[in-house]
PDB file of N, CA, C and O in Angstrom, chain B, residues numbered from 101:
ATOM      1  N   MET B 101     103.008 137.825 104.395  1.00  0.00           N
ATOM      2  CA  MET B 101     103.863 137.422 102.909  1.00  0.00           C
ATOM      3  C   MET B 101     103.582 138.515 102.338  1.00  0.00           C
ATOM      4  O   MET B 101     102.403 138.843 102.465  1.00  0.00           O
ATOM      5  N   ASP B 102     104.293 139.273 101.693  1.00  0.00           N
ATOM      6  CA  ASP B 102     104.573 140.942 100.696  1.00  0.00           C
ATOM      7  C   ASP B 102     103.125 140.220  99.615  1.00  0.00           C
ATOM      8  O   ASP B 102     102.862 139.030  99.443  1.00  0.00           O
ATOM      9  N   THR B 103     102.340 141.565  98.988  1.00  0.00           N
ATOM     10  CA  THR B 103     101.327 141.470  97.910  1.00  0.00           C
ATOM     11  C   THR B 103     102.371 140.510  96.601  1.00  0.00           C
ATOM     12  O   THR B 103     101.843 139.499  96.136  1.00  0.00           O
ATOM     13  N   ARG B 104     103.760 140.893  96.110  1.00  0.00           N
ATOM     14  CA  ARG B 104     104.269 140.416  95.035  1.00  0.00           C
ATOM     15  C   ARG B 104     104.059 138.336  94.669  1.00  0.00           C
ATOM     16  O   ARG B 104     103.814 137.487  93.812  1.00  0.00           O
ATOM     17  N   ARG B 105     104.482 138.638  96.459  1.00  0.00           N
ATOM     18  CA  ARG B 105     104.970 137.315  96.888  1.00  0.00           C
ATOM     19  C   ARG B 105     103.545 136.245  96.493  1.00  0.00           C
ATOM     20  O   ARG B 105     103.650 135.059  96.180  1.00  0.00           O
ATOM     21  N   ARG B 106     102.493 136.869  96.584  1.00  0.00           N
ATOM     22  CA  ARG B 106     101.072 136.192  96.929  1.00  0.00           C
ATOM     23  C   ARG B 106     100.745 136.044  95.633  1.00  0.00           C
ATOM     24  O   ARG B 106     100.727 134.908  95.158  1.00  0.00           O
ATOM     25  N   ASP B 107     100.527 136.826  95.081  1.00  0.00           N
ATOM     26  CA  ASP B 107      99.884 137.081  93.220  1.00  0.00           C
ATOM     27  C   ASP B 107     100.916 135.412  92.410  1.00  0.00           C
ATOM     28  O   ASP B 107     100.588 134.382  91.821  1.00  0.00           O
ATOM     29  N   VAL B 108     102.446 136.170  92.962  1.00  0.00           N
ATOM     30  CA  VAL B 108     102.851 134.711  91.601  1.00  0.00           C
ATOM     31  C   VAL B 108     102.407 133.655  91.888  1.00  0.00           C
ATOM     32  O   VAL B 108     101.961 132.857  91.063  1.00  0.00           O
ATOM     33  N   LEU B 109     102.496 133.331  94.095  1.00  0.00           N
ATOM     34  CA  LEU B 109     101.631 131.877  94.209  1.00  0.00           C
ATOM     35  C   LEU B 109     100.113 131.785  93.894  1.00  0.00           C
ATOM     36  O   LEU B 109      99.501 130.752  94.167  1.00  0.00           O
ATOM     37  N   ARG B 110      99.466 132.902  93.294  1.00  0.00           N
ATOM     38  CA  ARG B 110      98.806 132.540  93.025  1.00  0.00           C
ATOM     39  C   ARG B 110      98.401 131.708  91.357  1.00  0.00           C
ATOM     40  O   ARG B 110      98.072 130.566  91.037  1.00  0.00           O
ATOM     41  N   PHE B 111      98.683 133.190  90.501  1.00  0.00           N
ATOM     42  CA  PHE B 111      99.266 132.575  89.448  1.00  0.00           C
ATOM     43  C   PHE B 111      99.952 131.197  89.187  1.00  0.00           C
ATOM     44  O   PHE B 111      99.799 130.969  87.987  1.00  0.00           O
ATOM     45  N   ALA B 112     100.520 130.357  89.674  1.00  0.00           N
ATOM     46  CA  ALA B 112     101.827 129.181  89.997  1.00  0.00           C
ATOM     47  C   ALA B 112     100.062 128.225  90.217  1.00  0.00           C
ATOM     48  O   ALA B 112      99.901 127.407  89.311  1.00  0.00           O
ATOM     49  N   ALA B 113      98.982 128.273  91.157  1.00  0.00           N
ATOM     50  CA  ALA B 113      98.283 127.458  91.347  1.00  0.00           C
ATOM     51  C   ALA B 113      97.489 127.760  90.122  1.00  0.00           C
ATOM     52  O   ALA B 113      97.197 126.800  89.408  1.00  0.00           O
ATOM     53  N   LEU B 114      97.110 128.908  89.787  1.00  0.00           N
ATOM     54  CA  LEU B 114      95.765 128.974  88.869  1.00  0.00           C
ATOM     55  C   LEU B 114      96.894 128.292  87.069  1.00  0.00           C
ATOM     56  O   LEU B 114      96.200 128.209  86.055  1.00  0.00           O
ATOM     57  N   ALA B 115      97.700 128.091  86.989  1.00  0.00           N
ATOM     58  CA  ALA B 115      98.374 128.052  85.906  1.00  0.00           C
ATOM     59  C   ALA B 115      98.557 126.043  86.238  1.00  0.00           C
ATOM     60  O   ALA B 115      97.903 125.211  85.609  1.00  0.00           O
ATOM     61  N   THR B 116      99.515 125.719  87.266  1.00  0.00           N
ATOM     62  CA  THR B 116      98.829 124.352  87.752  1.00  0.00           C
ATOM     63  C   THR B 116      97.442 123.887  87.207  1.00  0.00           C
ATOM     64  O   THR B 116      97.390 122.959  86.401  1.00  0.00           O
ATOM     65  N   VAL B 117      96.019 124.698  87.758  1.00  0.00           N
ATOM     66  CA  VAL B 117      95.264 123.509  88.039  1.00  0.00           C
ATOM     67  C   VAL B 117      94.684 123.930  86.247  1.00  0.00           C
ATOM     68  O   VAL B 117      94.220 122.967  85.638  1.00  0.00           O
ATOM     69  N   ALA B 118      94.719 125.174  85.550  1.00  0.00           N
ATOM     70  CA  ALA B 118      94.168 124.744  84.726  1.00  0.00           C
ATOM     71  C   ALA B 118      95.401 123.626  83.948  1.00  0.00           C
ATOM     72  O   ALA B 118      95.186 122.417  83.855  1.00  0.00           O
ATOM     73  N   GLY B 119      96.430 124.158  83.536  1.00  0.00           N
ATOM     74  CA  GLY B 119      96.618 123.037  82.735  1.00  0.00           C
ATOM     75  C   GLY B 119      96.893 121.232  82.778  1.00  0.00           C
ATOM     76  O   GLY B 119      97.306 120.502  81.877  1.00  0.00           O
ATOM     77  N   TYR B 120      96.447 120.865  84.309  1.00  0.00           N
ATOM     78  CA  TYR B 120      96.499 119.358  84.417  1.00  0.00           C
ATOM     79  C   TYR B 120      94.462 119.849  84.182  1.00  0.00           C
ATOM     80  O   TYR B 120      94.196 118.849  83.515  1.00  0.00           O
ATOM     81  N   ALA B 121      93.433 120.416  84.254  1.00  0.00           N
ATOM     82  CA  ALA B 121      92.484 119.998  83.449  1.00  0.00           C
ATOM     83  C   ALA B 121      91.972 119.791  82.019  1.00  0.00           C
ATOM     84  O   ALA B 121      90.883 119.387  81.611  1.00  0.00           O
ATOM     85  N   GLY B 122      93.232 120.241  81.293  1.00  0.00           N
ATOM     86  CA  GLY B 122      93.237 119.910  80.375  1.00  0.00           C
ATOM     87  C   GLY B 122      93.717 118.689  79.812  1.00  0.00           C
ATOM     88  O   GLY B 122      93.699 118.288  78.648  1.00  0.00           O
ATOM     89  N   MET B 123      94.114 118.221  80.777  1.00  0.00           N
ATOM     90  CA  MET B 123      94.879 117.052  80.501  1.00  0.00           C
ATOM     91  C   MET B 123      94.144 115.454  79.624  1.00  0.00           C
ATOM     92  O   MET B 123      93.195 115.274  80.388  1.00  0.00           O
ATOM     93  N   PRO B 124      94.062 114.590  78.837  1.00  0.00           N
ATOM     94  CA  PRO B 124      94.099 113.921  78.682  1.00  0.00           C
ATOM     95  C   PRO B 124      93.567 112.783  79.712  1.00  0.00           C
ATOM     96  O   PRO B 124      94.181 113.031  80.750  1.00  0.00           O
ATOM     97  N   LEU B 125      92.887 111.868  79.901  1.00  0.00           N
ATOM     98  CA  LEU B 125      92.965 111.177  80.669  1.00  0.00           C
ATOM     99  C   LEU B 125      93.932 109.395  80.283  1.00  0.00           C
ATOM    100  O   LEU B 125      94.260 108.464  81.019  1.00  0.00           O
ATOM    101  N   ALA B 126      94.016 109.533  79.476  1.00  0.00           N
ATOM    102  CA  ALA B 126      95.540 108.795  78.638  1.00  0.00           C
ATOM    103  C   ALA B 126      96.588 109.349  79.079  1.00  0.00           C
ATOM    104  O   ALA B 126      97.519 108.811  79.679  1.00  0.00           O
ATOM    105  N   ALA B 127      96.467 110.365  78.809  1.00  0.00           N
ATOM    106  CA  ALA B 127      97.964 110.818  80.248  1.00  0.00           C
ATOM    107  C   ALA B 127      97.823 111.548  81.672  1.00  0.00           C
ATOM    108  O   ALA B 127      98.453 112.417  82.274  1.00  0.00           O
ATOM    109  N   ALA B 128      96.733 110.799  81.902  1.00  0.00           N
ATOM    110  CA  ALA B 128      96.670 111.156  83.591  1.00  0.00           C
ATOM    111  C   ALA B 128      97.733 109.435  83.761  1.00  0.00           C
ATOM    112  O   ALA B 128      98.905 109.259  84.096  1.00  0.00           O
ATOM    113  N   ALA B 129      96.632 108.454  83.347  1.00  0.00           N
ATOM    114  CA  ALA B 129      96.782 106.740  83.391  1.00  0.00           C
ATOM    115  C   ALA B 129      98.454 106.276  82.971  1.00  0.00           C
ATOM    116  O   ALA B 129      98.325 105.251  82.302  1.00  0.00           O
ATOM    117  N   PRO B 130      99.811 106.581  83.081  1.00  0.00           N
ATOM    118  CA  PRO B 130     100.646 105.848  81.568  1.00  0.00           C
ATOM    119  C   PRO B 130     101.085 105.120  82.089  1.00  0.00           C
ATOM    120  O   PRO B 130     101.489 105.065  83.250  1.00  0.00           O
ATOM    121  N   SER B 131     101.065 104.044  80.839  1.00  0.00           N
ATOM    122  CA  SER B 131     101.336 102.406  80.732  1.00  0.00           C
ATOM    123  C   SER B 131     102.518 102.248  81.759  1.00  0.00           C
ATOM    124  O   SER B 131     103.308 103.103  82.159  1.00  0.00           O
ATOM    125  N   PRO B 132     102.412 100.898  82.076  1.00  0.00           N
ATOM    126  CA  PRO B 132     103.559 100.563  82.602  1.00  0.00           C
ATOM    127  C   PRO B 132     105.234 100.765  82.567  1.00  0.00           C
ATOM    128  O   PRO B 132     105.858 100.256  81.636  1.00  0.00           O
ATOM    129  N   PRO B 133     106.046 101.641  83.773  1.00  0.00           N
ATOM    130  CA  PRO B 133     107.549 101.972  82.814  1.00  0.00           C
ATOM    131  C   PRO B 133     109.118 100.983  81.692  1.00  0.00           C
ATOM    132  O   PRO B 133     110.121 100.647  82.321  1.00  0.00           O
ATOM    133  N   ASP B 134     109.080 100.846  80.988  1.00  0.00           N
ATOM    134  CA  ASP B 134     109.928 100.111  80.600  1.00  0.00           C
ATOM    135  C   ASP B 134     110.609 100.143  81.720  1.00  0.00           C
ATOM    136  O   ASP B 134     110.491 101.027  82.568  1.00  0.00           O
ATOM    137  N   ARG B 135     111.511  98.985  81.801  1.00  0.00           N
ATOM    138  CA  ARG B 135     112.756  99.339  83.355  1.00  0.00           C
ATOM    139  C   ARG B 135     114.111 100.316  82.665  1.00  0.00           C
ATOM    140  O   ARG B 135     114.619 101.186  83.372  1.00  0.00           O
ATOM    141  N   LYS B 136     114.511 100.125  81.539  1.00  0.00           N
ATOM    142  CA  LYS B 136     115.275 100.424  80.746  1.00  0.00           C
ATOM    143  C   LYS B 136     115.283 102.029  80.338  1.00  0.00           C
ATOM    144  O   LYS B 136     116.332 102.654  80.182  1.00  0.00           O
ATOM    145  N   ALA B 137     113.938 102.620  80.185  1.00  0.00           N
ATOM    146  CA  ALA B 137     113.907 103.784  79.970  1.00  0.00           C
ATOM    147  C   ALA B 137     113.493 105.001  80.948  1.00  0.00           C
ATOM    148  O   ALA B 137     113.567 106.229  80.963  1.00  0.00           O
ATOM    149  N   ALA B 138     112.935 103.772  81.890  1.00  0.00           N
ATOM    150  CA  ALA B 138     112.541 104.627  83.531  1.00  0.00           C
ATOM    151  C   ALA B 138     112.740 105.994  83.623  1.00  0.00           C
ATOM    152  O   ALA B 138     113.225 105.912  84.751  1.00  0.00           O
ATOM    153  N   MET B 139     112.779 107.249  83.380  1.00  0.00           N
ATOM    154  CA  MET B 139     112.937 108.362  84.225  1.00  0.00           C
ATOM    155  C   MET B 139     112.530 108.444  86.069  1.00  0.00           C
ATOM    156  O   MET B 139     111.557 108.294  86.808  1.00  0.00           O
ATOM    157  N   ARG B 140     113.706 108.716  86.133  1.00  0.00           N
ATOM    158  CA  ARG B 140     113.025 108.865  87.423  1.00  0.00           C
ATOM    159  C   ARG B 140     113.933 110.796  88.311  1.00  0.00           C
ATOM    160  O   ARG B 140     114.922 111.519  88.193  1.00  0.00           O
ATOM    161  N   SER B 141     112.202 110.620  89.376  1.00  0.00           N
ATOM    162  CA  SER B 141     111.841 111.865  89.661  1.00  0.00           C
ATOM    163  C   SER B 141     111.345 112.454  90.458  1.00  0.00           C
ATOM    164  O   SER B 141     110.332 111.800  90.707  1.00  0.00           O
ATOM    165  N   ARG B 142     111.353 113.098  90.932  1.00  0.00           N
ATOM    166  CA  ARG B 142     110.923 113.565  92.218  1.00  0.00           C
ATOM    167  C   ARG B 142     109.155 114.998  92.751  1.00  0.00           C
ATOM    168  O   ARG B 142     108.187 114.616  92.094  1.00  0.00           O
ATOM    169  N   PRO B 143     109.077 115.252  92.930  1.00  0.00           N
ATOM    170  CA  PRO B 143     108.439 116.287  93.332  1.00  0.00           C
ATOM    171  C   PRO B 143     108.983 117.822  92.961  1.00  0.00           C
ATOM    172  O   PRO B 143     109.919 117.972  93.747  1.00  0.00           O
ATOM    173  N   LEU B 144     108.902 118.703  92.382  1.00  0.00           N
ATOM    174  CA  LEU B 144     109.489 119.921  92.024  1.00  0.00           C
ATOM    175  C   LEU B 144     108.935 121.058  93.765  1.00  0.00           C
ATOM    176  O   LEU B 144     109.578 121.928  94.353  1.00  0.00           O
ATOM    177  N   MET B 145     107.787 120.585  94.002  1.00  0.00           N
ATOM    178  CA  MET B 145     107.352 121.888  94.892  1.00  0.00           C
ATOM    179  C   MET B 145     105.735 121.090  95.633  1.00  0.00           C
ATOM    180  O   MET B 145     105.239 120.017  95.289  1.00  0.00           O
ATOM    181  N   THR B 146     105.214 122.072  96.726  1.00  0.00           N
ATOM    182  CA  THR B 146     103.831 120.789  97.156  1.00  0.00           C
ATOM    183  C   THR B 146     103.446 122.595  97.680  1.00  0.00           C
ATOM    184  O   THR B 146     104.104 123.251  98.487  1.00  0.00           O
ATOM    185  N   LEU B 147     101.940 123.148  96.767  1.00  0.00           N
ATOM    186  CA  LEU B 147     101.578 123.752  97.130  1.00  0.00           C
ATOM    187  C   LEU B 147     100.254 123.689  98.310  1.00  0.00           C
ATOM    188  O   LEU B 147      99.309 122.904  98.225  1.00  0.00           O
ATOM    189  N   ARG B 148     100.415 124.526  99.207  1.00  0.00           N
ATOM    190  CA  ARG B 148      98.411 123.719  99.986  1.00  0.00           C
ATOM    191  C   ARG B 148      98.204 125.395 100.060  1.00  0.00           C
ATOM    192  O   ARG B 148      98.989 126.306 100.321  1.00  0.00           O
ATOM    193  N   LEU B 149      96.696 125.363  99.686  1.00  0.00           N
ATOM    194  CA  LEU B 149      96.250 126.441  99.408  1.00  0.00           C
ATOM    195  C   LEU B 149      94.732 126.308  99.913  1.00  0.00           C
ATOM    196  O   LEU B 149      94.031 125.337  99.625  1.00  0.00           O
ATOM    197  N   LYS B 150      94.405 127.123 100.505  1.00  0.00           N
ATOM    198  CA  LYS B 150      93.551 127.575 100.859  1.00  0.00           C
ATOM    199  C   LYS B 150      91.689 128.155  99.854  1.00  0.00           C
ATOM    200  O   LYS B 150      91.410 129.245  99.354  1.00  0.00           O
ATOM    201  N   THR B 151      90.775 126.759  99.945  1.00  0.00           N
ATOM    202  CA  THR B 151      90.138 127.812  98.680  1.00  0.00           C
ATOM    203  C   THR B 151      88.601 128.235  99.529  1.00  0.00           C
ATOM    204  O   THR B 151      88.168 127.821 100.605  1.00  0.00           O
ATOM    205  N   ALA B 152      88.110 129.076  98.692  1.00  0.00           N
ATOM    206  CA  ALA B 152      86.415 129.120  98.949  1.00  0.00           C
ATOM    207  C   ALA B 152      85.878 128.060  98.349  1.00  0.00           C
ATOM    208  O   ALA B 152      86.729 127.419  97.733  1.00  0.00           O
ATOM    209  N   PRO B 153      84.789 127.617  98.284  1.00  0.00           N
ATOM    210  CA  PRO B 153      83.578 126.946  97.905  1.00  0.00           C
ATOM    211  C   PRO B 153      84.021 127.019  96.597  1.00  0.00           C
ATOM    212  O   PRO B 153      84.960 127.722  96.225  1.00  0.00           O
ATOM    213  N   THR B 154      83.058 125.982  95.593  1.00  0.00           N
ATOM    214  CA  THR B 154      83.477 125.913  94.315  1.00  0.00           C
ATOM    215  C   THR B 154      82.836 127.248  93.384  1.00  0.00           C
ATOM    216  O   THR B 154      82.108 128.034  93.990  1.00  0.00           O
ATOM    217  N   GLN B 155      82.989 127.380  92.583  1.00  0.00           N
ATOM    218  CA  GLN B 155      81.852 128.180  91.955  1.00  0.00           C
ATOM    219  C   GLN B 155      81.998 127.241  90.761  1.00  0.00           C
ATOM    220  O   GLN B 155      82.981 126.601  90.388  1.00  0.00           O
ATOM    221  N   ASP B 156      80.637 127.333  90.204  1.00  0.00           N
ATOM    222  CA  ASP B 156      79.976 126.013  88.842  1.00  0.00           C
ATOM    223  C   ASP B 156      80.258 127.270  88.006  1.00  0.00           C
ATOM    224  O   ASP B 156      81.071 127.919  88.665  1.00  0.00           O
ATOM    225  N   ILE B 157      80.038 127.772  87.130  1.00  0.00           N
ATOM    226  CA  ILE B 157      80.544 128.773  85.553  1.00  0.00           C
ATOM    227  C   ILE B 157      79.449 128.389  84.810  1.00  0.00           C
ATOM    228  O   ILE B 157      78.669 129.162  84.253  1.00  0.00           O
ATOM    229  N   GLY B 158      79.367 126.370  84.805  1.00  0.00           N
ATOM    230  CA  GLY B 158      78.505 126.440  83.607  1.00  0.00           C
ATOM    231  C   GLY B 158      79.131 125.721  82.632  1.00  0.00           C
ATOM    232  O   GLY B 158      80.344 125.719  82.845  1.00  0.00           O
ATOM    233  N   ALA B 159      78.879 125.211  81.815  1.00  0.00           N
ATOM    234  CA  ALA B 159      78.766 124.356  80.547  1.00  0.00           C
ATOM    235  C   ALA B 159      79.504 124.994  80.048  1.00  0.00           C
ATOM    236  O   ALA B 159      79.334 126.213  80.053  1.00  0.00           O
ATOM    237  N   GLY B 160      80.798 124.320  79.315  1.00  0.00           N
ATOM    238  CA  GLY B 160      81.692 124.741  77.942  1.00  0.00           C
ATOM    239  C   GLY B 160      81.753 123.988  77.283  1.00  0.00           C
ATOM    240  O   GLY B 160      80.940 123.072  77.409  1.00  0.00           O
ATOM    241  N   PRO B 161      82.946 123.923  75.981  1.00  0.00           N
ATOM    242  CA  PRO B 161      83.027 123.109  75.184  1.00  0.00           C
ATOM    243  C   PRO B 161      84.119 121.816  75.098  1.00  0.00           C
ATOM    244  O   PRO B 161      84.728 121.366  74.128  1.00  0.00           O
ATOM    245  N   HIS B 162      84.110 121.394  76.573  1.00  0.00           N
ATOM    246  CA  HIS B 162      85.122 120.805  76.860  1.00  0.00           C
ATOM    247  C   HIS B 162      84.115 119.981  78.657  1.00  0.00           C
ATOM    248  O   HIS B 162      84.226 119.249  79.640  1.00  0.00           O
ATOM    249  N   GLY B 163      83.631 120.486  78.229  1.00  0.00           N
ATOM    250  CA  GLY B 163      82.302 119.016  79.952  1.00  0.00           C
ATOM    251  C   GLY B 163      81.828 120.822  80.745  1.00  0.00           C
ATOM    252  O   GLY B 163      81.612 121.846  80.096  1.00  0.00           O
ATOM    253  N   THR B 164      81.804 120.718  81.778  1.00  0.00           N
ATOM    254  CA  THR B 164      81.275 121.380  83.183  1.00  0.00           C
ATOM    255  C   THR B 164      82.812 122.155  83.717  1.00  0.00           C
ATOM    256  O   THR B 164      83.741 121.367  83.898  1.00  0.00           O
ATOM    257  N   ARG B 165      83.159 124.008  84.026  1.00  0.00           N
ATOM    258  CA  ARG B 165      83.804 124.858  84.335  1.00  0.00           C
ATOM    259  C   ARG B 165      83.239 124.564  85.455  1.00  0.00           C
ATOM    260  O   ARG B 165      82.049 124.258  85.529  1.00  0.00           O
ATOM    261  N   VAL B 166      84.355 124.651  86.861  1.00  0.00           N
ATOM    262  CA  VAL B 166      84.492 124.929  87.866  1.00  0.00           C
ATOM    263  C   VAL B 166      86.102 124.813  88.099  1.00  0.00           C
ATOM    264  O   VAL B 166      87.018 124.073  87.739  1.00  0.00           O
ATOM    265  N   THR B 167      85.797 126.733  89.441  1.00  0.00           N
ATOM    266  CA  THR B 167      87.206 127.251  89.351  1.00  0.00           C
ATOM    267  C   THR B 167      86.448 127.266  91.318  1.00  0.00           C
ATOM    268  O   THR B 167      85.355 126.991  91.813  1.00  0.00           O
ATOM    269  N   PHE B 168      88.066 127.845  91.964  1.00  0.00           N
ATOM    270  CA  PHE B 168      88.024 127.299  93.259  1.00  0.00           C
ATOM    271  C   PHE B 168      89.254 129.299  93.155  1.00  0.00           C
ATOM    272  O   PHE B 168      90.204 129.807  92.559  1.00  0.00           O
ATOM    273  N   PRO B 169      88.342 129.555  94.096  1.00  0.00           N
ATOM    274  CA  PRO B 169      89.065 130.706  94.450  1.00  0.00           C
ATOM    275  C   PRO B 169      89.967 130.490  95.226  1.00  0.00           C
ATOM    276  O   PRO B 169      89.437 130.524  96.336  1.00  0.00           O
ATOM    277  N   ILE B 170      91.255 130.238  95.364  1.00  0.00           N
ATOM    278  CA  ILE B 170      92.233 131.225  96.597  1.00  0.00           C
ATOM    279  C   ILE B 170      92.207 132.219  97.479  1.00  0.00           C
ATOM    280  O   ILE B 170      92.600 133.379  97.362  1.00  0.00           O
ATOM    281  N   THR B 171      91.636 131.584  98.508  1.00  0.00           N
ATOM    282  CA  THR B 171      91.632 132.443  99.730  1.00  0.00           C
ATOM    283  C   THR B 171      93.025 132.921 100.698  1.00  0.00           C
ATOM    284  O   THR B 171      93.153 133.752 101.597  1.00  0.00           O
ATOM    285  N   GLY B 172      94.084 131.853  99.961  1.00  0.00           N
ATOM    286  CA  GLY B 172      94.840 131.858 101.360  1.00  0.00           C
ATOM    287  C   GLY B 172      95.810 130.209 100.964  1.00  0.00           C
ATOM    288  O   GLY B 172      95.723 129.285 100.155  1.00  0.00           O
ATOM    289  N   GLY B 173      96.690 130.617 102.106  1.00  0.00           N
ATOM    290  CA  GLY B 173      98.064 129.214 101.528  1.00  0.00           C
ATOM    291  C   GLY B 173      99.104 129.988 101.845  1.00  0.00           C
ATOM    292  O   GLY B 173     100.253 129.579 101.676  1.00  0.00           O
TER     293      GLY B 173
END
């Protein structure tokens, strides 16, 4: 895999994990859908990543911060 593609995939994975970590619990568990307003969707992509052991960064303003270094995928 060329370096540019690998960098793009790393950035996409980091953005996905970072965006999901800031999501409030209420948004993660939506209420039952209304039959008339239900939207049909399907996954855009699947990311399979190999990560190194988690690295504990320490306490932050919104809880403990950890990272998952990406080693491959």
